[in-house]
PDB file of C-alpha atoms in Angstrom:
ATOM      1  CA  GLN X   1    -170.791 156.919   6.240  1.00 69.00           C
ATOM      2  CA  VAL X   2    -167.122 157.135   5.206  1.00 79.00           C
ATOM      3  CA  GLN X   3    -165.648 153.671   4.758  1.00 85.00           C
ATOM      4  CA  LEU X   4    -162.082 152.630   3.964  1.00 90.00           C
ATOM      5  CA  VAL X   5    -161.168 149.269   2.460  1.00 89.00           C
ATOM      6  CA  GLU X   6    -157.554 148.085   2.754  1.00 93.00           C
ATOM      7  CA  SER X   7    -155.733 145.441   0.766  1.00 93.00           C
ATOM      8  CA  GLY X   8    -152.223 144.311  -0.126  1.00 96.00           C
ATOM      9  CA  GLY X   9    -150.896 142.803   3.085  1.00 97.00           C
ATOM     10  CA  GLY X  10    -149.227 139.425   3.231  1.00 98.00           C
ATOM     11  CA  LEU X  11    -146.007 137.532   3.846  1.00 98.00           C
ATOM     12  CA  VAL X  12    -142.743 138.730   2.325  1.00 98.00           C
ATOM     13  CA  GLN X  13    -139.038 138.002   2.760  1.00 98.00           C
ATOM     14  CA  ALA X  14    -136.740 140.576   4.331  1.00 98.00           C
ATOM     15  CA  GLY X  15    -135.566 142.996   1.667  1.00 98.00           C
ATOM     16  CA  GLY X  16    -138.731 142.562  -0.355  1.00 98.00           C
ATOM     17  CA  SER X  17    -141.568 144.938  -1.161  1.00 98.00           C
ATOM     18  CA  LEU X  18    -145.316 145.246  -0.734  1.00 98.00           C
ATOM     19  CA  ARG X  19    -147.853 147.848  -1.808  1.00 98.00           C
ATOM     20  CA  LEU X  20    -150.851 148.543   0.393  1.00 98.00           C
ATOM     21  CA  SER X  21    -154.007 150.135  -0.986  1.00 95.00           C
ATOM     22  CA  CYS X  22    -156.743 152.081   0.784  1.00 92.00           C
ATOM     23  CA  ALA X  23    -159.864 152.477  -1.340  1.00 86.00           C
ATOM     24  CA  PRO X  24    -163.108 154.369  -0.802  1.00 73.00           C
ATOM     25  CA  SER X  25    -166.390 152.593  -0.206  1.00 78.00           C
ATOM     26  CA  GLY X  26    -169.492 154.578  -1.103  1.00 65.00           C
ATOM     27  CA  ARG X  27    -167.759 157.973  -1.113  1.00 59.00           C
ATOM     28  CA  THR X  28    -164.851 159.804  -2.691  1.00 59.00           C
ATOM     29  CA  TYR X  29    -161.839 160.663  -0.538  1.00 52.00           C
ATOM     30  CA  SER X  30    -160.020 163.332  -2.502  1.00 55.00           C
ATOM     31  CA  THR X  31    -160.767 166.016   0.087  1.00 70.00           C
ATOM     32  CA  TYR X  32    -159.444 164.045   3.066  1.00 84.00           C
ATOM     33  CA  VAL X  33    -156.029 164.094   4.635  1.00 91.00           C
ATOM     34  CA  MET X  34    -154.935 160.457   4.796  1.00 93.00           C
ATOM     35  CA  GLY X  35    -152.515 158.682   7.086  1.00 96.00           C
ATOM     36  CA  TRP X  36    -150.932 155.282   7.524  1.00 97.00           C
ATOM     37  CA  PHE X  37    -150.295 153.694  10.919  1.00 98.00           C
ATOM     38  CA  ARG X  38    -149.187 150.298  12.166  1.00 98.00           C
ATOM     39  CA  GLN X  39    -149.459 148.352  15.404  1.00 97.00           C
ATOM     40  CA  ALA X  40    -147.457 145.330  16.494  1.00 97.00           C
ATOM     41  CA  PRO X  41    -148.493 143.112  19.440  1.00 92.00           C
ATOM     42  CA  GLY X  42    -147.676 144.772  22.753  1.00 94.00           C
ATOM     43  CA  LYS X  43    -146.685 148.063  21.115  1.00 95.00           C
ATOM     44  CA  GLU X  44    -148.352 151.426  20.622  1.00 95.00           C
ATOM     45  CA  ARG X  45    -149.987 152.425  17.365  1.00 96.00           C
ATOM     46  CA  GLU X  46    -147.220 154.034  15.330  1.00 97.00           C
ATOM     47  CA  PHE X  47    -147.541 156.801  12.760  1.00 97.00           C
ATOM     48  CA  LEU X  48    -145.928 155.984   9.430  1.00 98.00           C
ATOM     49  CA  SER X  49    -146.891 158.585   6.832  1.00 97.00           C
ATOM     50  CA  GLY X  50    -149.370 161.275   5.891  1.00 96.00           C
ATOM     51  CA  ILE X  51    -150.529 162.789   2.614  1.00 94.00           C
ATOM     52  CA  SER X  52    -152.408 166.031   2.031  1.00 91.00           C
ATOM     53  CA  GLN X  53    -155.854 166.333   0.467  1.00 84.00           C
ATOM     54  CA  TYR X  54    -154.615 166.555  -3.105  1.00 81.00           C
ATOM     55  CA  GLY X  55    -151.321 164.740  -2.746  1.00 83.00           C
ATOM     56  CA  SER X  56    -149.005 167.739  -2.943  1.00 85.00           C
ATOM     57  CA  ASN X  57    -147.471 167.225   0.521  1.00 93.00           C
ATOM     58  CA  THR X  58    -146.276 164.093   2.268  1.00 95.00           C
ATOM     59  CA  TYR X  59    -144.381 163.398   5.471  1.00 95.00           C
ATOM     60  CA  TYR X  60    -142.882 160.283   7.031  1.00 97.00           C
ATOM     61  CA  ALA X  61    -141.739 158.849  10.313  1.00 97.00           C
ATOM     62  CA  ASP X  62    -137.958 158.585  10.572  1.00 95.00           C
ATOM     63  CA  SER X  63    -138.202 154.813  10.889  1.00 92.00           C
ATOM     64  CA  VAL X  64    -139.585 154.443   7.355  1.00 95.00           C
ATOM     65  CA  LYS X  65    -138.245 157.502   5.529  1.00 95.00           C
ATOM     66  CA  GLY X  66    -136.422 156.428   2.389  1.00 96.00           C
ATOM     67  CA  ARG X  67    -138.116 153.018   2.356  1.00 98.00           C
ATOM     68  CA  PHE X  68    -141.868 153.774   2.316  1.00 98.00           C
ATOM     69  CA  THR X  69    -143.729 156.082  -0.057  1.00 97.00           C
ATOM     70  CA  THR X  70    -147.360 157.178   0.091  1.00 96.00           C
ATOM     71  CA  SER X  71    -149.250 158.521  -2.909  1.00 94.00           C
ATOM     72  CA  ARG X  72    -152.664 159.293  -4.335  1.00 89.00           C
ATOM     73  CA  GLY X  73    -153.792 158.557  -7.776  1.00 77.00           C
ATOM     74  CA  ASN X  74    -156.588 156.872  -9.589  1.00 67.00           C
ATOM     75  CA  ALA X  75    -160.190 157.582 -10.552  1.00 58.00           C
ATOM     76  CA  LYS X  76    -161.421 156.070  -7.266  1.00 60.00           C
ATOM     77  CA  ASN X  77    -159.093 158.242  -5.128  1.00 76.00           C
ATOM     78  CA  THR X  78    -157.180 155.255  -3.812  1.00 85.00           C
ATOM     79  CA  VAL X  79    -154.241 155.961  -1.489  1.00 92.00           C
ATOM     80  CA  TYR X  80    -151.166 153.732  -1.575  1.00 95.00           C
ATOM     81  CA  LEU X  81    -148.295 152.840   0.693  1.00 97.00           C
ATOM     82  CA  GLN X  82    -145.341 151.427  -1.228  1.00 98.00           C
ATOM     83  CA  MET X  83    -143.042 149.587   1.176  1.00 98.00           C
ATOM     84  CA  ASN X  84    -139.525 148.673   0.054  1.00 98.00           C
ATOM     85  CA  SER X  85    -136.519 147.121   1.807  1.00 98.00           C
ATOM     86  CA  LEU X  86    -138.791 145.508   4.365  1.00 98.00           C
ATOM     87  CA  LYS X  87    -137.349 144.299   7.659  1.00 97.00           C
ATOM     88  CA  PRO X  88    -138.676 141.748  10.174  1.00 97.00           C
ATOM     89  CA  GLU X  89    -139.340 144.616  12.591  1.00 95.00           C
ATOM     90  CA  ASP X  90    -141.867 146.001  10.078  1.00 97.00           C
ATOM     91  CA  THR X  91    -144.176 143.092  10.937  1.00 98.00           C
ATOM     92  CA  ALA X  92    -147.466 144.565  12.187  1.00 98.00           C
ATOM     93  CA  VAL X  93    -151.083 145.243  11.351  1.00 98.00           C
ATOM     94  CA  TYR X  94    -151.210 148.246   9.020  1.00 98.00           C
ATOM     95  CA  TYR X  95    -154.091 150.736   9.030  1.00 97.00           C
ATOM     96  CA  CYS X  96    -155.135 153.588   6.790  1.00 96.00           C
ATOM     97  CA  ALA X  97    -157.102 156.486   8.234  1.00 95.00           C
ATOM     98  CA  ALA X  98    -158.971 159.572   7.018  1.00 92.00           C
ATOM     99  CA  ARG X  99    -159.119 162.961   8.702  1.00 91.00           C
ATOM    100  CA  LEU X 100    -161.918 165.524   8.354  1.00 86.00           C
ATOM    101  CA  GLY X 101    -159.557 168.451   8.920  1.00 86.00           C
ATOM    102  CA  ASN X 102    -157.416 169.881   6.151  1.00 88.00           C
ATOM    103  CA  THR X 103    -154.052 169.866   7.933  1.00 91.00           C
ATOM    104  CA  LEU X 104    -151.626 166.968   8.184  1.00 92.00           C
ATOM    105  CA  SER X 105    -151.334 165.168  11.511  1.00 94.00           C
ATOM    106  CA  TYR X 106    -149.270 162.342  12.987  1.00 94.00           C
ATOM    107  CA  VAL X 107    -151.654 161.857  15.947  1.00 95.00           C
ATOM    108  CA  ALA X 108    -153.967 158.853  15.686  1.00 96.00           C
ATOM    109  CA  SER X 109    -156.786 160.554  17.608  1.00 96.00           C
ATOM    110  CA  ASP X 110    -156.927 163.310  14.966  1.00 96.00           C
ATOM    111  CA  TYR X 111    -158.222 160.815  12.398  1.00 95.00           C
ATOM    112  CA  ASN X 112    -161.954 160.199  12.136  1.00 92.00           C
ATOM    113  CA  TYR X 113    -162.250 157.041  10.029  1.00 92.00           C
ATOM    114  CA  TRP X 114    -160.150 153.887   9.963  1.00 94.00           C
ATOM    115  CA  GLY X 115    -159.723 150.874   7.760  1.00 94.00           C
ATOM    116  CA  GLN X 116    -160.017 147.378   9.184  1.00 94.00           C
ATOM    117  CA  GLY X 117    -156.268 146.752   9.106  1.00 96.00           C
ATOM    118  CA  THR X 118    -154.174 144.389   7.014  1.00 97.00           C
ATOM    119  CA  GLN X 119    -151.455 142.070   8.315  1.00 97.00           C
ATOM    120  CA  VAL X 120    -147.897 142.472   7.030  1.00 98.00           C
ATOM    121  CA  THR X 121    -145.398 139.785   8.021  1.00 98.00           C
ATOM    122  CA  VAL X 122    -141.719 140.020   7.078  1.00 98.00           C
ATOM    123  CA  SER X 123    -139.644 136.872   7.468  1.00 98.00           C
ATOM    124  CA  SER X 124    -135.886 136.740   7.965  1.00 94.00           C
TER     125      SER X 124
END
């Protein structure tokens, strides 16, 4: 019943920026902990960031801290991932996810609903 719709992926030069969006479909998401993950070919699904139910707390993987920022904020409860200073090694499929619990988690299996993924490609 809970559906997540992602957008904002694409091709960007190294050093550039992209903003990913994760929007609700048929429901509101303000009560859900949200996370962002990515997966490159041949690699494990990697945690990137998490945001609490009402946006007061965030946490980040060391690999993206200082470059990526997640936030909540519009009437449709959209969650964003602002990605700056992108590197070729950031190339991956990016996923948003929603968790029924009310605590933050960096474990993919703790999330109950997933977006379809959006491709981000960073060229050198």
